[in-house]
Amino acid sequence: MKPKYAIGIDLGTTNSMLAYVAIEAENPTVSILPIPQLTAHSQIESLLALPSFVWIAKSEFADRDAISVSAALGKCPYSSLNSISGNRIVVGEFARRSAAESPEQCIVAAKSWLCHSAVDRQSAILPWGTDGSFELLSPVQASRLILEHLISAWAVAFPDAPIAEQQVVLTVPASFDLAARELTFVAAREAGLPDGFIALEEPQAAVYHWIAKTGQHWRRELQAGDEIFVCDVGGGTTDLALIKAEQKDGELSLQRVAVGQHLLIGGDNMDLALAHFSASKFSDAGSKLNAWQSMSLWHTARNAKESLLSGSEQKSYTVSVLGRASKLIGGTVSIELSASEVEEVLIEGFFPFCDSDARPISTSTVGFQEIGLPYEQDTAITRHVAAFLSDNRSEAALDGDGKRIKLLFNGGVFRSDALRNRLLAVMNNFQEANAMSDAGPIAVLGGVEDLDAAVASGAAYYAWSKQNGGVRIRGGTGHSYYVGIETAGLAVPGMPRPLNALCVVPKGMEEGTEVEVPSRDIGLVVGYPASFRFFASANRSDDQVGTLLKHWDDDELQETAPMQTELQKDASIGDAKIVPVRFISKITELGMFELWCSQQGGDNEWKLEMNVRS
C-alpha cells in the first residue's frame, strides 16, 4: 500500500518533534503535529514539542493522572504512561517540570547516553547516579518511550493512517557511529516505527528544511564550489557538517564532505553555567544552596535562558528555589537574572573569540573520574568550530581559491541574535586570518525561522522528496570503518598480539552499494565464541577500502561496540577452526553496515552486522 504521509521525526536530546506532509501534495507544506501530554496533575495540553524527559514517578503518582494521559492518547497500544514495578513513567512537559523538583527521578539526555560507549547502553542505568530505590531504565528503553509517545499522538490524530504504513524518516546526529545508530534503530523498531524507516543526519535535515523554505531559489544563493557550514547547537549536543555545492551535468548538486565528532556541548551546558552564575548571586544575597537546590537550579536556569533568549522584549527573569536548608524551610528564595547577564555568561563562556588555528583546551588532571556522560571539557564552541574547519581546510573553502562559506544556523540556541552574531563575527575573523578577505563577509543562509522545528520539518520534506523526486544531498557514510585483524607471530606471556585495522568502508560510501575488500588472506574463527572488533574515524578521509593501518593515534580511530558471537559452520568445513575468507562490505539502503565473509574456495558465507542487541 502506498503511504499517504511523509513523516519526519526529530528524536532530540532536549525536545522531540514530529512533522508531516501529504505525499500527494504538489507544493509540500510541512506541518508540526501537536503532541498531547501531561503538563500538570490532571492537566493535558497539546504542545508542538515533546520534551525528551522521562520521569519515574514512583507509586505516589495519582491514578487520575494515568487516566488523563491514557484518555488523551486514545488508549493507544503505544502509551507513554507505563507501569514498571509499581512506578509510573511519564514523558514530556510534566517530566521536564518535575526534573526541577525531583531531579533524581528524571532521565535527561537519553539520546546522548546512546552514543556513550563506556557504559552498557542496554542496561538499566538511568537516571544516572540515583540510589536505586526504584527500577531504572536503559538508554534504549528511555528513547523508546519518547518515540512511543510520538507514535501514540500520531495514531490519535490520524487513526486511518497507521505510522507503520507511512514513509518515515528518523534523524540522528551526523557524528553517531554505527553502534549508536543501531541502538537508535533498536529503540525505533521496538517503539513501532516501520522496518523500512530511513535514518537521516540532522545537519542534512536542516539543509533540506532550508531548501523547502527557499523553494527553487536555493540554487541562486549558491555557486559551484561553495560550502554550506551547518552549525547545529541543540539542547545537549553540537553537530558540525560541511556540504559542498557541485556542478554536475549542468545542474547544481549537494555533497556532504565532512562531519564533526560527537560534541556533548549544548543548551544543557549553558543551563548549568547559568545555574552556577545564579548560585553565586544567591550566595551574595546571603543564601547558600545545598546540593539538592543546586540540581533544581540547573533545571530552573533552563527556563530563564529560554525566556531571555527567545527574542522577546523581556529584560529579566525571576529565579526561585524551594527552601530545603534550615534557614529556608517553608518558603522560597529568589534572585533576578537580567538579559544582559545571561548573554554575557553564554557569549563569553561558549562563543569567545579565538584564532582560526585554535584547538579545544583539555583542563582535567584528575586521575580518577566518575563514569558519566563524556561532556566536552572545553565549552568554547568557537574553538571546536575552528578545529573542525582547520581539519577539513582542503575541503572547507579556506584554501584561498575564492570559494565561499555559507553559514546555516540550526538548533534552539541560535534563537538568540547575540549568539548568532558572535559566531558570525568569529568566523569572519577566521576568514580574514586565512587571507580570504577577497571572498567578502561570510553569508548567512536565511529563510529559516523556527530553528527548533527545522530538523523534523526537513526530515519530512526529505521523506516527501523520496516519493516524489527532488534534490538529494549525496555523501554516504560520514565515517570510515575498520575491522581489527590480529597479527600472526610468536606468543609472549601476558601480551596480546598486535592489532591492525583494515578499512572496509571508506568515508563517503553511498547507501545501497557494496564493494569487495582487497586484502591478504584473512582467517575467520568459526564454531567457537570470538570477539569481532570494529573501529570508526571521522577524520581519515583519504583511506580507501583495503587500506591497512598498523599504527594510529588515539584521536584517529575510535572503537565501537565489539561483537561477541559464535559463527556457525557446516559439515563441509570439517574440524577447521579458522576459515580463509574475503570481505565484501555493503551499506544498505537504510544506511546500515554489513560485512560479508565469503569462504575462499568454498560456498559458505557469514554476515557480520553492527548488531548490539546481544
Coordinates of C-alpha atoms in Angstrom, one line a residue, residues 171-588:
T171 CA 17.0 11.9 12.3
V172 CA 20.3 11.0 14.0
P173 CA 23.4 13.1 14.7
A174 CA 25.9 13.1 11.9
S175 CA 28.5 12.1 14.4
F176 CA 26.7 8.9 15.6
D177 CA 28.8 5.9 15.0
L178 CA 27.4 2.5 13.8
A179 CA 26.7 1.3 17.4
A180 CA 24.8 4.4 18.3
R181 CA 22.8 4.3 15.1
E182 CA 21.9 0.7 15.6
L183 CA 20.8 1.3 19.2
T184 CA 18.6 4.1 17.9
F185 CA 17.2 1.7 15.3
V186 CA 16.5 -0.8 18.1
A187 CA 14.6 1.7 20.1
A188 CA 12.7 2.9 17.0
R189 CA 11.6 -0.6 15.9
E190 CA 10.6 -1.5 19.5
A191 CA 8.5 1.7 19.6
G192 CA 6.6 0.7 16.4
L193 CA 8.3 2.5 13.5
P194 CA 8.1 0.6 10.2
D195 CA 11.0 -1.7 9.4
G196 CA 11.8 0.4 6.3
F197 CA 12.1 3.7 8.0
I198 CA 15.1 5.8 6.9
A199 CA 17.8 7.4 9.1
L200 CA 18.9 11.0 8.1
E201 CA 21.7 13.0 9.5
E202 CA 20.4 16.0 11.5
P203 CA 22.6 18.7 9.7
Q204 CA 21.3 17.4 6.3
A205 CA 17.8 17.6 7.6
A206 CA 18.4 21.3 8.5
V207 CA 19.6 21.9 4.9
Y208 CA 16.5 20.2 3.5
H209 CA 14.4 22.4 5.6
W210 CA 16.2 25.5 4.2
I211 CA 15.7 24.1 0.7
A212 CA 12.0 23.6 1.4
K213 CA 11.6 27.2 2.7
T214 CA 13.7 28.7 -0.2
G215 CA 12.0 26.7 -2.9
Q216 CA 13.6 26.6 -6.3
H217 CA 15.5 29.8 -5.4
W218 CA 18.1 27.9 -3.3
R219 CA 20.3 27.5 -6.4
R220 CA 20.5 31.2 -6.7
E221 CA 22.2 31.5 -3.3
L222 CA 24.9 29.0 -4.0
Q223 CA 27.7 28.8 -6.6
A224 CA 29.6 25.7 -7.6
G225 CA 32.4 25.2 -5.0
D226 CA 30.6 27.0 -2.2
E227 CA 30.4 25.2 1.2
I228 CA 27.4 25.2 3.5
F229 CA 28.7 25.1 7.0
V230 CA 25.9 23.8 9.3
C231 CA 26.4 24.7 12.9
D232 CA 23.7 22.9 14.9
V233 CA 23.8 23.6 18.6
G234 CA 20.9 21.8 20.3
G235 CA 20.0 21.1 23.8
G236 CA 22.7 18.5 24.5
T237 CA 25.0 18.3 21.5
T238 CA 26.7 20.3 18.9
D239 CA 26.8 18.9 15.4
L240 CA 29.0 20.3 12.6
A241 CA 28.9 19.5 9.0
L242 CA 30.1 20.7 5.6
I243 CA 28.0 20.3 2.5
K244 CA 29.5 21.3 -0.9
A245 CA 27.7 22.7 -3.9
E246 CA 29.0 21.0 -7.1
Q247 CA 28.2 21.4 -10.8
K248 CA 27.1 18.0 -12.3
D249 CA 25.5 17.5 -15.7
G250 CA 24.7 21.2 -15.8
E251 CA 22.8 21.1 -12.5
L252 CA 23.9 22.3 -9.1
S253 CA 24.0 19.4 -6.6
L254 CA 25.0 19.0 -3.0
Q255 CA 27.6 16.7 -1.5
R256 CA 28.2 16.2 2.3
V257 CA 32.0 16.3 2.6
A258 CA 32.7 16.3 6.3
V259 CA 31.1 15.8 9.7
G260 CA 32.4 16.6 13.1
Q261 CA 32.9 14.5 16.3
H262 CA 30.0 14.0 18.6
L263 CA 30.3 17.0 20.9
L264 CA 28.4 17.0 24.2
I265 CA 28.1 20.7 24.4
G266 CA 24.8 22.5 24.1
G267 CA 21.9 24.1 25.9
D268 CA 22.3 21.8 28.9
N269 CA 25.8 23.1 29.4
M270 CA 24.5 26.6 29.1
D271 CA 21.9 25.9 31.7
L272 CA 24.5 24.6 34.1
A273 CA 26.6 27.7 33.5
L274 CA 23.7 29.9 34.3
A275 CA 22.9 27.8 37.4
H276 CA 26.5 28.4 38.7
F277 CA 26.2 32.1 38.0
S278 CA 22.8 32.2 39.7
A279 CA 24.2 30.3 42.7
S280 CA 26.8 33.0 43.2
K281 CA 24.1 35.6 43.2
F282 CA 22.2 33.6 45.8
S283 CA 25.4 33.5 47.8
D284 CA 25.9 37.2 47.5
A285 CA 22.3 37.6 48.8
G286 CA 23.1 35.5 51.9
S287 CA 21.5 32.2 50.7
K288 CA 23.9 29.3 50.3
L289 CA 22.2 26.5 48.3
N290 CA 22.6 22.8 49.2
A291 CA 23.2 20.0 46.7
W292 CA 19.5 19.3 46.1
Q293 CA 18.8 23.0 45.5
S294 CA 21.8 23.3 43.1
M295 CA 20.4 20.5 41.0
S296 CA 17.0 22.0 41.0
L297 CA 18.5 25.3 40.0
W298 CA 20.1 23.7 36.9
H299 CA 16.7 22.8 35.6
T300 CA 15.2 26.2 36.6
A301 CA 18.0 28.1 34.8
R302 CA 16.8 26.4 31.5
N303 CA 13.6 28.4 31.8
A304 CA 15.5 31.6 32.3
K305 CA 17.7 31.0 29.3
E306 CA 14.8 30.1 27.0
S307 CA 12.7 33.1 28.2
L308 CA 15.5 35.7 27.9
L309 CA 17.0 34.4 24.6
S310 CA 13.7 33.9 22.8
G311 CA 13.8 37.2 21.0
S312 CA 11.1 38.7 23.2
E313 CA 11.4 42.1 24.9
Q314 CA 11.7 40.5 28.3
K315 CA 14.6 42.2 30.2
S316 CA 14.8 40.0 33.4
Y317 CA 13.7 36.7 34.8
T318 CA 13.0 35.7 38.4
V319 CA 14.8 32.5 39.5
S320 CA 13.3 30.9 42.6
V321 CA 14.4 27.8 44.5
L322 CA 12.3 26.0 47.1
G323 CA 13.6 26.1 50.6
R324 CA 15.3 23.0 51.9
A325 CA 18.0 24.3 54.2
S326 CA 17.2 25.2 57.8
K327 CA 17.0 28.9 57.1
L328 CA 14.8 28.4 54.1
I329 CA 12.3 25.8 55.2
G330 CA 8.7 26.7 54.5
G331 CA 9.5 29.3 51.8
T332 CA 11.5 30.1 48.7
V333 CA 14.4 32.3 47.8
S334 CA 14.6 34.3 44.6
I335 CA 17.0 36.4 42.5
E336 CA 16.7 38.4 39.3
L337 CA 18.7 37.4 36.2
S338 CA 18.9 40.2 33.6
A339 CA 19.0 39.5 29.8
S340 CA 22.4 41.2 29.6
E341 CA 23.9 39.0 32.4
V342 CA 22.6 35.8 30.6
E343 CA 24.1 36.9 27.3
E344 CA 27.5 37.7 28.9
V345 CA 27.7 34.3 30.6
L346 CA 26.8 32.4 27.5
I347 CA 28.6 34.5 24.9
E348 CA 32.0 34.6 26.7
G349 CA 31.6 31.1 28.1
F350 CA 30.6 29.3 24.9
F351 CA 31.4 31.7 21.9
P352 CA 34.6 33.5 22.8
F353 CA 36.8 35.0 20.1
C354 CA 39.7 32.7 19.2
D355 CA 42.2 32.3 16.4
S356 CA 41.5 30.2 13.3
D357 CA 44.1 27.6 14.4
A358 CA 42.7 27.3 17.9
R359 CA 42.1 23.9 19.4
P360 CA 39.9 22.7 22.3
I361 CA 41.6 23.0 25.6
S362 CA 41.9 20.0 27.9
T363 CA 41.8 21.0 31.6
S364 CA 41.4 17.8 33.5
T365 CA 44.4 16.5 35.5
V366 CA 42.5 14.3 37.9
G367 CA 43.4 10.6 37.7
F368 CA 40.1 9.2 38.9
Q369 CA 36.9 10.4 37.2
E370 CA 33.3 9.5 37.6
I371 CA 31.8 7.5 34.7
G372 CA 29.0 9.7 33.4
L373 CA 28.3 11.4 30.1
P374 CA 31.6 12.4 28.4
Y375 CA 30.8 16.1 28.3
E376 CA 33.5 18.2 26.5
Q377 CA 35.9 19.8 28.9
D378 CA 36.2 22.9 26.7
T379 CA 32.9 24.6 26.4
A380 CA 34.1 27.1 23.8
I381 CA 32.1 26.1 20.7
T382 CA 34.1 28.5 18.7
R383 CA 37.3 26.6 19.4
H384 CA 35.6 23.3 18.3
V385 CA 34.5 25.1 15.1
A386 CA 38.0 26.4 14.4
A387 CA 39.4 22.8 14.8
F388 CA 36.8 21.3 12.6
L389 CA 37.4 23.9 9.8
S390 CA 41.1 23.5 10.2
D391 CA 41.0 19.7 10.0
N392 CA 38.9 20.0 6.8
R393 CA 40.6 23.0 5.3
S394 CA 41.3 21.5 1.9
E395 CA 37.6 20.7 1.6
A396 CA 36.2 23.7 3.5
A397 CA 36.8 26.5 1.0
L398 CA 39.5 28.0 3.2
D399 CA 42.4 27.4 0.8
G400 CA 42.3 30.9 -0.7
D401 CA 40.7 29.9 -4.0
G402 CA 37.9 32.3 -3.7
K403 CA 35.2 29.8 -2.8
R404 CA 32.8 30.9 -0.2
I405 CA 31.4 29.5 3.0
K406 CA 27.6 30.0 3.6
L407 CA 26.6 29.6 7.3
L408 CA 23.4 27.8 8.2
F409 CA 22.4 28.1 11.8
N410 CA 20.4 25.3 13.5
G411 CA 19.2 24.5 17.0
G412 CA 17.3 26.4 19.6
V413 CA 20.4 28.0 21.0
F414 CA 20.6 30.2 17.9
R415 CA 17.3 31.8 18.6
S416 CA 19.5 34.4 20.3
D417 CA 20.6 37.2 17.9
A418 CA 23.6 37.8 20.2
L419 CA 24.8 34.2 19.9
R420 CA 24.3 34.2 16.1
N421 CA 26.1 37.5 15.7
R422 CA 29.1 36.4 17.8
L423 CA 29.7 33.1 15.9
L424 CA 29.4 35.0 12.6
A425 CA 31.9 37.6 13.8
V426 CA 34.3 34.8 14.9
M427 CA 34.1 33.0 11.5
N428 CA 34.7 36.3 9.6
N429 CA 37.8 36.7 11.7
F430 CA 38.9 33.2 10.6
Q431 CA 38.4 34.1 7.0
E432 CA 40.4 37.3 7.3
A433 CA 43.2 35.5 9.0
N434 CA 43.4 33.0 6.1
A435 CA 43.7 35.8 3.5
M436 CA 40.2 35.2 2.3
S437 CA 39.0 38.8 2.5
D438 CA 38.5 38.9 -1.2
A439 CA 35.6 36.5 -0.7
G440 CA 33.8 39.1 1.3
P441 CA 31.9 38.6 4.6
I442 CA 30.5 35.1 5.3
A443 CA 26.9 35.0 4.2
V444 CA 24.2 33.5 6.4
L445 CA 21.5 31.4 4.7
G446 CA 18.2 32.8 5.6
G447 CA 14.6 31.9 5.4
V448 CA 14.6 29.6 8.3
E449 CA 12.6 31.0 11.2
D450 CA 11.7 28.1 13.5
L451 CA 15.1 26.7 14.4
D452 CA 13.5 24.2 16.9
A453 CA 11.4 22.6 14.2
A454 CA 13.9 22.7 11.3
V455 CA 15.2 19.1 11.8
A456 CA 11.8 17.5 12.0
S457 CA 10.5 19.6 9.1
G458 CA 13.5 18.9 6.9
A459 CA 13.2 15.2 7.6
A460 CA 9.5 15.3 6.5
Y461 CA 10.4 17.2 3.3
Y462 CA 13.2 14.6 2.6
A463 CA 10.6 11.8 3.1
W464 CA 8.3 13.6 0.7
S465 CA 11.1 14.0 -1.9
K466 CA 11.9 10.3 -1.6
Q467 CA 8.5 9.6 -3.0
N468 CA 8.2 12.5 -5.5
G469 CA 11.8 13.1 -6.6
G470 CA 13.8 16.2 -5.7
V471 CA 17.2 17.4 -4.7
R472 CA 19.2 14.9 -2.6
I473 CA 22.4 15.6 -0.6
R474 CA 24.9 12.9 -1.5
G475 CA 27.6 11.9 0.9
G476 CA 27.2 8.3 2.1
T477 CA 28.8 7.4 5.4
G478 CA 30.2 10.2 7.5
H479 CA 32.9 7.9 8.9
S480 CA 35.4 5.4 7.6
Y481 CA 35.1 2.0 9.2
Y482 CA 37.7 -0.7 10.0
V483 CA 37.8 -4.2 11.4
G484 CA 40.5 -5.3 13.8
I485 CA 42.8 -8.0 12.4
E486 CA 45.0 -9.8 14.9
T487 CA 48.5 -10.3 13.6
A488 CA 50.3 -13.6 13.4
G489 CA 53.5 -14.1 15.4
L490 CA 55.1 -15.7 18.4
A491 CA 53.1 -15.5 21.6
V492 CA 54.5 -13.5 24.6
P493 CA 53.1 -14.2 28.1
G494 CA 50.8 -11.5 29.2
M495 CA 51.0 -9.6 25.9
P496 CA 48.2 -9.6 23.3
R497 CA 49.3 -9.9 19.7
P498 CA 49.4 -6.5 17.8
L499 CA 46.2 -5.5 16.1
N500 CA 46.0 -4.0 12.6
A501 CA 42.9 -2.1 11.3
L502 CA 41.6 -2.9 7.8
C503 CA 39.5 -0.3 6.2
V504 CA 36.3 -2.0 5.0
V505 CA 34.1 1.1 4.4
P506 CA 35.8 4.3 3.1
K507 CA 34.3 7.6 4.2
G508 CA 31.5 8.6 1.8
M509 CA 30.5 5.1 0.7
E510 CA 26.9 5.5 -0.6
E511 CA 23.8 3.7 0.6
G512 CA 22.8 0.8 -1.5
T513 CA 26.3 -0.1 -2.6
E514 CA 28.7 -2.9 -2.0
V515 CA 32.5 -3.3 -2.6
E516 CA 34.9 -6.2 -2.3
V517 CA 37.7 -5.5 0.1
P518 CA 41.2 -6.2 -1.2
S519 CA 43.4 -7.8 1.4
R520 CA 45.8 -10.6 2.2
D521 CA 44.3 -13.9 3.3
I522 CA 42.3 -13.4 6.5
G523 CA 41.2 -16.2 8.8
L524 CA 37.7 -16.2 10.2
V525 CA 37.1 -18.0 13.5
V526 CA 34.0 -20.3 13.2
G527 CA 32.4 -22.8 15.6
Y528 CA 33.9 -21.1 18.7
P529 CA 33.0 -17.9 20.6
A530 CA 35.0 -14.9 19.3
S531 CA 35.2 -11.1 19.6
F532 CA 35.0 -9.1 16.5
R533 CA 36.3 -5.5 16.9
F534 CA 35.2 -2.5 14.8
F535 CA 36.7 1.0 14.6
A536 CA 35.5 4.3 13.1
S537 CA 37.2 7.5 12.0
A538 CA 35.6 10.8 11.1
N539 CA 38.9 12.5 10.0
R540 CA 40.7 9.8 7.9
S541 CA 39.0 10.8 4.7
D542 CA 41.9 9.6 2.4
D543 CA 41.8 5.9 3.4
Q544 CA 40.4 3.6 0.7
V545 CA 38.8 0.3 1.0
G546 CA 41.6 -2.2 1.8
T547 CA 43.9 0.3 3.5
L548 CA 45.7 -1.5 6.3
L549 CA 46.7 0.6 9.4
K550 CA 49.4 -0.8 11.6
H551 CA 49.7 2.3 13.8
W552 CA 47.3 5.1 14.5
D553 CA 46.9 7.9 17.0
D554 CA 44.2 7.7 19.7
D555 CA 42.2 10.5 18.2
E556 CA 42.2 9.0 14.7
L557 CA 40.3 5.8 15.4
Q558 CA 37.5 5.2 17.9
E559 CA 36.5 1.7 18.8
T560 CA 32.8 1.0 18.5
A561 CA 30.9 -1.7 20.4
P562 CA 32.7 -5.1 19.9
M563 CA 30.6 -8.0 18.7
Q564 CA 30.7 -11.2 20.8
T565 CA 29.3 -14.1 18.8
E566 CA 29.9 -17.7 17.6
L567 CA 29.6 -18.2 13.9
Q568 CA 28.1 -21.5 12.9
K569 CA 29.8 -23.9 10.5
D570 CA 28.5 -26.8 8.4
A571 CA 29.9 -30.2 7.8
S572 CA 31.8 -29.1 4.6
I573 CA 34.3 -27.3 6.8
G574 CA 35.2 -30.3 8.9
D575 CA 37.2 -29.7 12.0
A576 CA 38.7 -26.5 10.8
K577 CA 38.6 -23.7 13.4
I578 CA 39.8 -20.9 11.1
V579 CA 38.5 -20.5 7.5
P580 CA 40.2 -18.3 5.0
V581 CA 37.7 -15.6 3.7
R582 CA 37.5 -12.5 1.7
F583 CA 35.4 -9.5 2.7
I584 CA 32.5 -7.8 0.9
S585 CA 31.2 -4.6 2.5
K586 CA 27.6 -3.4 2.0
I587 CA 25.9 -0.2 3.0
T588 CA 22.1 -1.0 3.0

